[in-house]
Amino acid sequence: MNKATLAFVSLGCAKNLVDSERMLGLLAQDGFALTPEADGADVVVVNTCGFIEASRQESLGVIREMVDLKQRGRVRAVVVAGCLAERERERLLDEVPGVDHLVGVFGREEIVDVCNRLLDGRHEQQTLFRPASVRAMNDQARFRVTPRHYAYLKISEGCDRLCTFCSIPSMRGKHVSKPLEQIIGEARELIEDGVRELILVAQDTTYYGLDLYGQVRLAELLRELDQLDDLDWIRILYAYPMYFTDDLMQTLAEAEKILPYLDIPLQHINDKVLRRMQRRVNRQETETLLKQLRGTIANLVLRTTFIVGFPGETEEQFEELCEFVRDARFERVGVFTYSFEPNTPSARLDGHLPEEVKQERRNRLMEIQQANAFAWSAAQVGKELDVILDAPDAEAPGCYVGRSYADAPDIDGVVRIKGRKLRPGDLVRAKITGADGYDLFGRALEVR
C-alpha cells in the first residue's frame, strides 16, 4: 500500500537526471506514490543544479515555489537535494526558510530515510552531507522519467579538470570511473526496460578508466556496449578534447551502433584565453583533433560549446573565435556568456567584462553559427535518414517529433515525421522533405 505521495522536480544536466531517477527508484521501492503535481503532495524533492548563476536562480525559484505551497498547507515537507544543496550547504537554509531538509550529492542513497523521518515528524536534523565517493555510485533500479526508448548512462562521476571557471569539482568531487562490468550491467537493465538509444554521460567521458585501470578505456567500453543485443543507438556526450586515442577514433568509426555524433566542449580557441581557462589544450591541438575526427568518422556531426566574455577576452581574441567557428562549420554549437562564480580561480582574474559586452558577443557568435547550422539542415533535404520517434507532434496532428543521429534530446533540433501507425520509440527510415532552421521535416518510409 502506498504510504505517501511524492512530487519530484529534477533540474540541471543529464548527469543530475540520472541521480534523480535513482532517488525516484529508491522512493518507489519504499512505497511512495509519485504524483505529477506538487500541489497536494506529502513530500516534494527538488534535485537542484548549482553550476552557474542562471541555474542557481532557477533552482531557488522552484524551491521558493515549493516552500510557498508548504506554507499554504498544500505540501507537508520540502527536501532540497543535489548540486545547489552541496554547494551552499547550511547557507541555503538561511536563504530559503521553510526548507525541511538538505541532501548533498553523495547523500542520495539515503533519500528514503530523510523523507520517512520528515513524515514521522522528526525534524531534529536538517542536513545530510556525505564525503565524495571513492567508488562510483550504482545507478541501477532507476525510476526513469525519460521516454522509454532512450536513457542516459553515467559512466563516471566527478572531474579531475581544474578549469578556472568551473565549480563542478567542488560539488561533484574527483573523477571516479564505474567498473566496466557495472556499466554493462546497467546498460543491460536499461535495454530490458525498452531502451533503444543509450546516451553516455559523465563530466569527462574521454577520461574514462584512467583512475581505475591506469589507462583510458573508453574505446574498450564502447566495443562492449556495441555488442549488446536489442540496442540500436549509442550517443556520446561530454567528450573533453583530450585522450582521443587512435584506438578510440577507430572504434567510433567502425562500431555498428555508435552514432557519428560527438559532443566536445571546446570553450574557446585563442591560446591565451585557453591558458587562462586552464583547459590544457591549444588551438593547434584542437584543429588537429577535429581534422582527424572528420577524416576518420564518416558523416560526423560535431557539437561543441563556447564561453564568450571570459575575463580579459579582448575584441581581437573574440574575433579569432568568430573566424574559427565560421571556418570549422560545426553542425551544433551552444554559446554561453561567462558566469562569475565565487570561489573559482577565474573570479580572481583581472579584466572582467560588462554583461552587455558578453551578451553582445554571444549574439554575434550565435549569428555566425546559425548560418552554419541552417546550411547543414538545408543540405539534408532529399536524403534518407533514420529517425527515432519521441512523441506525437503537438503542433501537427498525425505527425511525430523525432530525432536523427545528429540530434541529442533537448539540446539539438528535431525531425517532424509524417506517417501512419507510428508510435513513440519507433525507429523509422525517413525521406527528408524540408528544413526550417534547426529542424527538419520528413516522411516515414518504413519502420525498423
Coordinates of C-alpha atoms in Angstrom, one line a residue:
M1 CA 0.0 0.0 0.0
N2 CA 1.3 3.5 -0.9
K3 CA 2.1 5.3 2.3
A4 CA 2.6 8.8 1.0
T5 CA 2.6 10.8 -2.2
L6 CA 5.7 12.3 -3.6
A7 CA 6.4 15.0 -6.2
F8 CA 9.9 15.3 -7.7
V9 CA 11.4 18.2 -9.6
S10 CA 14.7 17.4 -11.5
L11 CA 16.8 20.4 -12.7
G12 CA 20.1 20.7 -14.5
C13 CA 22.1 18.3 -16.7
A14 CA 21.6 14.8 -17.7
K15 CA 24.0 13.6 -15.0
N16 CA 21.7 15.1 -12.4
L17 CA 18.8 13.4 -14.1
V18 CA 20.4 10.0 -13.5
D19 CA 20.7 10.9 -9.8
S20 CA 17.0 11.9 -9.8
E21 CA 15.9 8.7 -11.4
R22 CA 18.0 6.7 -8.9
M23 CA 16.4 8.6 -6.0
L24 CA 12.9 8.0 -7.5
G25 CA 13.6 4.3 -7.8
L26 CA 14.6 4.1 -4.2
L27 CA 11.5 6.0 -3.1
A28 CA 9.2 4.0 -5.3
Q29 CA 10.6 0.7 -3.9
D30 CA 9.8 2.0 -0.4
G31 CA 6.1 2.6 -1.3
F32 CA 6.0 6.3 -2.2
A33 CA 3.5 7.1 -4.9
L34 CA 4.8 9.5 -7.5
T35 CA 2.4 12.4 -8.4
P36 CA 3.0 14.8 -11.3
E37 CA 1.7 17.8 -9.3
A38 CA 3.5 19.2 -6.3
D39 CA 0.2 20.8 -5.0
G40 CA -1.2 18.3 -2.6
A41 CA 1.8 16.0 -2.4
D42 CA 3.0 14.8 1.0
V43 CA 6.7 15.4 0.1
V44 CA 8.4 17.4 -2.6
V45 CA 12.0 16.7 -3.5
V46 CA 13.8 19.2 -5.7
N47 CA 17.1 17.9 -7.2
T48 CA 18.9 21.2 -7.9
C49 CA 21.6 22.5 -10.2
G50 CA 24.3 24.8 -8.9
F51 CA 26.5 25.1 -11.9
I52 CA 26.2 28.8 -12.9
E53 CA 24.2 31.8 -11.6
A54 CA 21.3 31.3 -14.0
S55 CA 20.8 27.7 -12.9
R56 CA 21.1 28.6 -9.3
Q57 CA 18.4 31.2 -9.7
E58 CA 16.2 28.7 -11.5
S59 CA 16.7 26.2 -8.6
L60 CA 16.0 28.9 -6.0
G61 CA 12.8 29.9 -7.8
V62 CA 11.5 26.3 -7.7
I63 CA 12.5 25.9 -4.1
R64 CA 10.6 29.0 -3.1
E65 CA 7.6 27.9 -5.1
M66 CA 7.5 24.6 -3.2
V67 CA 8.0 26.3 0.2
D68 CA 5.1 28.6 -0.6
L69 CA 2.9 25.5 -1.2
K70 CA 4.0 24.2 2.2
Q71 CA 3.2 27.4 3.9
R72 CA -0.3 27.3 2.4
G73 CA -0.8 23.8 3.8
R74 CA -0.6 22.2 0.3
V75 CA 2.6 20.2 1.0
R76 CA 3.9 18.6 4.2
A77 CA 7.6 18.7 3.6
V78 CA 10.2 20.1 1.2
V79 CA 13.5 18.4 0.6
V80 CA 16.3 20.0 -1.5
A81 CA 18.9 17.7 -3.0
G82 CA 21.7 17.9 -5.5
C83 CA 24.4 20.4 -6.5
L84 CA 22.9 23.6 -5.1
A85 CA 22.5 21.9 -1.7
E86 CA 26.1 20.6 -1.9
R87 CA 27.4 24.0 -2.9
E88 CA 25.5 26.2 -0.5
R89 CA 25.0 23.8 2.4
E90 CA 23.5 25.4 5.5
R91 CA 23.5 28.9 3.9
L92 CA 20.6 27.6 1.8
L93 CA 18.5 27.1 4.9
D94 CA 19.0 30.8 5.8
E95 CA 18.3 31.9 2.2
V96 CA 15.1 29.9 1.9
P97 CA 13.5 29.5 5.3
G98 CA 10.9 26.7 5.3
V99 CA 13.1 24.0 3.6
D100 CA 12.8 20.9 5.8
H101 CA 16.0 19.1 4.7
L102 CA 19.1 19.3 2.6
V103 CA 20.6 16.3 0.9
G104 CA 24.0 16.6 -0.7
V105 CA 25.1 15.0 -4.0
F106 CA 26.6 12.0 -2.2
G107 CA 23.7 11.6 0.2
R108 CA 21.2 10.5 -2.5
E109 CA 21.2 6.8 -1.4
E110 CA 19.6 7.9 2.0
I111 CA 16.8 9.9 0.4
V112 CA 14.2 7.4 1.7
D113 CA 15.3 7.7 5.3
V114 CA 15.2 11.5 5.0
C115 CA 11.6 11.5 3.6
N116 CA 10.4 9.0 6.2
R117 CA 11.8 11.0 9.1
L118 CA 10.0 14.1 7.9
L119 CA 6.7 12.3 7.5
D120 CA 7.2 10.9 11.0
G121 CA 7.5 14.4 12.4
R122 CA 11.2 14.1 13.2
H123 CA 12.8 17.4 12.2
E124 CA 15.7 17.5 14.6
Q125 CA 18.2 17.0 11.7
Q126 CA 18.1 19.3 8.6
T127 CA 21.2 18.3 6.6
L128 CA 22.7 15.2 5.2
F129 CA 26.1 15.6 3.5
R130 CA 28.5 12.7 2.8
P131 CA 32.1 12.8 1.6
A132 CA 32.7 12.5 -2.1
S133 CA 32.6 8.8 -3.1
V134 CA 35.8 7.0 -3.7
R135 CA 33.8 4.4 -5.7
A136 CA 31.3 5.2 -8.4
M137 CA 27.7 5.0 -7.2
N138 CA 25.3 2.3 -8.5
D139 CA 22.7 3.7 -10.9
Q140 CA 20.6 0.6 -11.3
A141 CA 16.9 0.3 -10.3
R142 CA 16.1 3.7 -11.6
F143 CA 12.6 5.0 -12.0
R144 CA 13.1 6.6 -15.4
V145 CA 11.4 9.9 -16.4
T146 CA 12.7 10.0 -19.9
P147 CA 10.7 8.3 -22.7
R148 CA 11.0 4.5 -22.5
H149 CA 13.2 4.2 -25.6
Y150 CA 16.2 6.3 -24.5
A151 CA 18.2 6.7 -21.3
Y152 CA 21.3 8.4 -20.0
L153 CA 24.0 6.1 -18.9
K154 CA 26.5 7.7 -16.5
I155 CA 30.0 6.1 -16.8
S156 CA 31.8 8.1 -14.2
E157 CA 31.3 10.7 -11.5
G158 CA 33.2 13.9 -10.7
C159 CA 36.0 15.6 -12.6
D160 CA 39.8 16.0 -12.3
R161 CA 39.9 19.0 -14.6
L162 CA 40.7 22.3 -12.9
C163 CA 39.1 24.7 -15.4
T164 CA 39.3 28.1 -13.8
F165 CA 35.6 29.0 -14.5
C166 CA 34.1 25.7 -13.2
S167 CA 32.8 24.9 -9.8
I168 CA 31.8 21.2 -10.6
P169 CA 34.8 19.6 -8.8
S170 CA 33.8 21.3 -5.6
M171 CA 30.3 19.9 -5.8
R172 CA 30.9 16.5 -7.5
G173 CA 34.4 15.6 -6.3
K174 CA 37.3 13.9 -8.1
H175 CA 36.8 11.7 -11.2
V176 CA 35.7 8.2 -10.3
S177 CA 35.1 5.7 -13.1
K178 CA 32.5 3.0 -12.8
P179 CA 33.9 -0.5 -13.3
L180 CA 33.3 -1.6 -16.9
E181 CA 31.2 -4.6 -15.9
Q182 CA 29.0 -2.4 -13.7
I183 CA 28.3 -0.2 -16.7
I184 CA 27.4 -3.1 -18.9
G185 CA 25.1 -4.4 -16.2
E186 CA 23.3 -1.1 -16.0
A187 CA 23.1 -1.0 -19.8
R188 CA 21.5 -4.4 -20.0
E189 CA 19.0 -3.4 -17.3
L190 CA 18.0 -0.3 -19.4
I191 CA 17.8 -2.3 -22.6
E192 CA 15.5 -4.9 -20.9
D193 CA 13.3 -1.9 -19.9
G194 CA 12.9 -0.9 -23.6
V195 CA 15.8 1.4 -24.2
R196 CA 16.9 1.6 -27.9
E197 CA 19.2 4.6 -27.5
L198 CA 21.9 4.8 -24.8
I199 CA 23.4 8.3 -24.2
L200 CA 26.7 8.1 -22.4
V201 CA 27.3 11.0 -20.0
A202 CA 30.0 12.0 -17.4
Q203 CA 31.8 15.1 -16.6
D204 CA 34.6 13.9 -18.9
T205 CA 33.8 10.8 -20.9
T206 CA 37.2 10.5 -22.7
Y207 CA 38.9 10.3 -19.3
Y208 CA 37.0 7.1 -18.5
G209 CA 39.0 4.4 -16.8
L210 CA 42.3 6.2 -16.1
D211 CA 41.7 6.3 -12.3
L212 CA 40.5 2.8 -12.1
Y213 CA 42.7 0.9 -14.6
G214 CA 45.7 3.2 -15.1
Q215 CA 44.8 3.9 -18.7
V216 CA 41.8 5.3 -20.6
R217 CA 39.4 2.6 -21.6
L218 CA 36.5 4.4 -23.3
A219 CA 37.3 2.5 -26.6
E220 CA 37.0 -0.9 -24.8
L221 CA 33.8 0.1 -23.1
L222 CA 32.3 1.3 -26.4
R223 CA 33.2 -2.0 -28.1
E224 CA 31.5 -3.9 -25.2
L225 CA 28.3 -1.8 -25.5
D226 CA 28.3 -2.1 -29.2
Q227 CA 27.9 -5.9 -28.8
L228 CA 24.7 -5.7 -26.7
D229 CA 21.6 -7.1 -28.3
D230 CA 18.4 -5.2 -28.8
L231 CA 20.2 -1.8 -28.8
D232 CA 20.1 0.5 -31.8
W233 CA 22.0 3.7 -31.0
I234 CA 24.8 4.8 -28.7
R235 CA 25.4 8.5 -28.4
I236 CA 28.4 10.1 -26.6
L237 CA 28.2 13.5 -24.8
Y238 CA 30.8 15.5 -22.8
A239 CA 33.9 14.3 -24.5
Y240 CA 36.7 16.5 -23.3
P241 CA 39.2 17.2 -26.2
M242 CA 41.9 15.1 -24.7
Y243 CA 42.6 11.3 -24.7
F244 CA 41.2 10.8 -28.2
T245 CA 43.5 7.8 -28.9
D246 CA 43.8 6.2 -32.3
D247 CA 42.0 3.2 -30.9
L248 CA 39.1 5.3 -29.7
M249 CA 38.8 7.0 -33.1
Q250 CA 38.8 3.7 -35.0
T251 CA 36.2 2.3 -32.6
L252 CA 34.0 5.3 -33.2
A253 CA 34.4 4.9 -37.0
E254 CA 33.9 1.1 -37.1
A255 CA 31.3 0.3 -34.5
E256 CA 27.8 -0.6 -35.7
K257 CA 25.7 1.2 -33.1
I258 CA 27.8 4.2 -32.1
L259 CA 26.3 7.3 -33.8
P260 CA 28.7 9.6 -35.7
Y261 CA 27.9 12.3 -33.3
L262 CA 30.3 13.8 -30.7
D263 CA 29.8 16.5 -28.1
I264 CA 33.2 18.0 -27.5
P265 CA 33.2 21.1 -25.3
L266 CA 36.0 23.4 -26.6
Q267 CA 35.1 26.7 -24.7
H268 CA 37.4 28.9 -26.8
I269 CA 40.1 28.7 -29.5
N270 CA 42.5 31.6 -28.6
D271 CA 45.6 30.2 -26.9
K272 CA 45.9 32.9 -24.3
V273 CA 42.2 32.6 -23.3
L274 CA 42.6 28.8 -23.2
R275 CA 45.5 29.1 -20.8
R276 CA 43.6 31.5 -18.5
M277 CA 40.8 28.9 -18.6
Q278 CA 43.3 26.2 -17.8
R279 CA 42.0 24.0 -20.5
R280 CA 45.3 22.2 -21.2
V281 CA 44.7 22.2 -24.9
N282 CA 45.7 24.8 -27.5
R283 CA 44.4 25.8 -30.9
Q284 CA 46.8 23.7 -33.0
E285 CA 46.0 20.6 -31.0
T286 CA 42.2 21.3 -31.3
E287 CA 42.4 21.8 -35.1
T288 CA 44.5 18.6 -35.4
L289 CA 41.9 16.6 -33.4
L290 CA 39.0 18.0 -35.4
K291 CA 40.7 17.2 -38.7
Q292 CA 41.5 13.6 -37.5
L293 CA 37.9 13.1 -36.4
R294 CA 36.3 14.3 -39.6
G295 CA 38.8 12.3 -41.6
T296 CA 38.1 9.1 -39.7
I297 CA 34.4 9.1 -39.0
A298 CA 32.1 9.3 -41.9
N299 CA 29.2 11.9 -41.8
L300 CA 30.4 13.1 -38.4
V301 CA 28.2 15.7 -36.6
L302 CA 30.2 17.7 -34.1
R303 CA 28.6 19.6 -31.2
T304 CA 30.6 22.0 -29.1
T305 CA 30.2 24.8 -26.6
F306 CA 32.0 28.1 -26.2
I307 CA 32.2 30.7 -23.4
V308 CA 32.4 34.3 -24.5
G309 CA 33.3 37.3 -22.3
F310 CA 35.8 35.4 -20.2
P311 CA 37.8 37.7 -18.0
G312 CA 40.4 39.5 -20.2
E313 CA 38.9 38.4 -23.5
T314 CA 39.8 41.1 -26.0
E315 CA 37.9 42.0 -29.1
E316 CA 40.7 40.6 -31.2
Q317 CA 40.6 37.3 -29.3
F318 CA 36.8 37.1 -29.7
E319 CA 37.1 37.8 -33.4
E320 CA 39.6 34.9 -33.6
L321 CA 36.9 32.7 -32.1
C322 CA 34.3 34.0 -34.6
E323 CA 36.6 33.2 -37.6
F324 CA 37.3 29.8 -36.2
V325 CA 33.5 29.0 -35.8
R326 CA 32.9 30.3 -39.3
D327 CA 35.5 28.1 -40.8
A328 CA 35.1 25.0 -38.7
R329 CA 31.4 24.7 -39.7
F330 CA 30.3 22.8 -36.6
E331 CA 26.9 21.3 -37.1
R332 CA 25.8 22.1 -33.5
V333 CA 27.1 24.9 -31.2
G334 CA 26.0 26.3 -27.8
V335 CA 27.3 29.7 -26.7
F336 CA 27.3 30.8 -23.1
T337 CA 28.3 34.1 -21.6
Y338 CA 30.9 33.9 -18.8
S339 CA 29.3 33.5 -15.5
F340 CA 31.0 34.9 -12.4
E341 CA 31.4 32.0 -10.0
P342 CA 32.6 32.9 -6.5
N343 CA 35.4 30.7 -5.1
T344 CA 36.6 29.8 -8.6
P345 CA 40.0 30.9 -9.8
S346 CA 38.5 32.9 -12.7
A347 CA 36.7 35.1 -10.2
R348 CA 40.1 36.4 -9.1
L349 CA 41.3 37.2 -12.6
D350 CA 41.5 40.8 -13.9
G351 CA 39.6 42.1 -16.9
H352 CA 36.0 41.1 -16.0
L353 CA 33.7 42.4 -18.8
P354 CA 30.3 44.1 -18.5
E355 CA 27.2 41.9 -19.0
E356 CA 26.2 43.9 -22.1
V357 CA 29.5 43.2 -23.8
K358 CA 29.3 39.5 -23.0
Q359 CA 25.7 39.3 -24.3
E360 CA 26.5 41.2 -27.5
R361 CA 29.4 38.8 -28.2
R362 CA 27.2 35.8 -27.6
N363 CA 24.6 37.1 -30.1
R364 CA 27.3 37.8 -32.7
L365 CA 28.8 34.3 -32.4
M366 CA 25.4 32.6 -32.5
E367 CA 24.5 34.5 -35.6
I368 CA 27.7 33.1 -37.3
Q369 CA 26.9 29.6 -36.1
Q370 CA 23.3 29.9 -37.2
A371 CA 24.3 30.2 -40.8
N372 CA 26.4 27.0 -40.5
A373 CA 23.6 25.1 -38.8
F374 CA 20.9 26.2 -41.2
A375 CA 23.2 25.3 -44.2
W376 CA 23.6 21.8 -42.8
S377 CA 19.9 21.4 -42.3
A378 CA 19.2 22.5 -45.9
A379 CA 21.8 20.0 -47.2
Q380 CA 19.8 17.1 -45.6
V381 CA 16.7 17.7 -47.8
G382 CA 16.4 14.9 -50.2
K383 CA 18.4 12.4 -48.1
E384 CA 17.1 9.4 -46.3
L385 CA 17.8 9.3 -42.5
D386 CA 17.0 7.0 -39.6
V387 CA 14.8 8.8 -37.1
I388 CA 13.8 7.7 -33.6
L389 CA 10.4 9.0 -32.7
D390 CA 10.0 10.6 -29.3
A391 CA 6.4 11.8 -29.1
P392 CA 3.3 12.9 -31.1
D393 CA 3.8 16.3 -32.6
A394 CA 1.6 18.8 -30.6
E395 CA 1.7 21.3 -33.5
A396 CA 0.8 18.9 -36.3
P397 CA -1.9 16.2 -35.8
G398 CA -0.9 12.9 -37.3
C399 CA 2.8 13.7 -37.2
Y400 CA 5.6 12.7 -34.8
V401 CA 8.6 14.6 -33.3
G402 CA 11.7 12.6 -33.6
R403 CA 15.5 12.9 -33.8
S404 CA 18.1 11.8 -36.3
Y405 CA 21.7 10.7 -35.4
A406 CA 22.5 14.4 -35.4
D407 CA 20.1 15.3 -32.6
A408 CA 20.6 14.7 -28.8
P409 CA 17.4 15.1 -26.7
D410 CA 16.5 18.6 -25.5
I411 CA 19.7 20.3 -26.8
D412 CA 19.5 19.9 -30.6
G413 CA 16.9 20.2 -33.3
V414 CA 14.1 17.7 -34.1
V415 CA 12.8 15.9 -37.2
R416 CA 9.0 16.2 -37.7
I417 CA 7.8 13.0 -39.3
K418 CA 4.6 12.3 -41.2
G419 CA 3.4 8.7 -41.4
R420 CA 0.8 6.2 -40.5
K421 CA 0.6 3.9 -37.5
L422 CA 3.7 5.4 -35.8
R423 CA 4.4 5.1 -32.1
P424 CA 6.9 6.6 -29.7
G425 CA 10.1 4.6 -29.8
D426 CA 9.8 3.5 -33.4
L427 CA 13.0 3.8 -35.4
V428 CA 11.9 4.8 -38.9
R429 CA 13.6 5.3 -42.2
A430 CA 12.5 8.7 -43.4
K431 CA 12.9 10.8 -46.5
I432 CA 13.8 14.4 -45.5
T433 CA 11.4 16.7 -47.4
G434 CA 12.2 20.1 -45.9
A435 CA 14.2 22.2 -43.4
D436 CA 13.2 25.0 -41.2
G437 CA 16.1 26.5 -39.4
Y438 CA 17.5 23.9 -37.0
D439 CA 14.6 21.4 -37.6
L440 CA 13.9 19.0 -40.4
F441 CA 10.7 17.6 -41.9
G442 CA 10.3 14.1 -43.3
R443 CA 8.1 11.3 -44.5
A444 CA 8.3 7.8 -43.0
L445 CA 9.3 5.2 -45.5
E446 CA 9.5 2.1 -43.2
V447 CA 9.6 1.2 -39.5
R448 CA 12.8 -0.6 -38.4

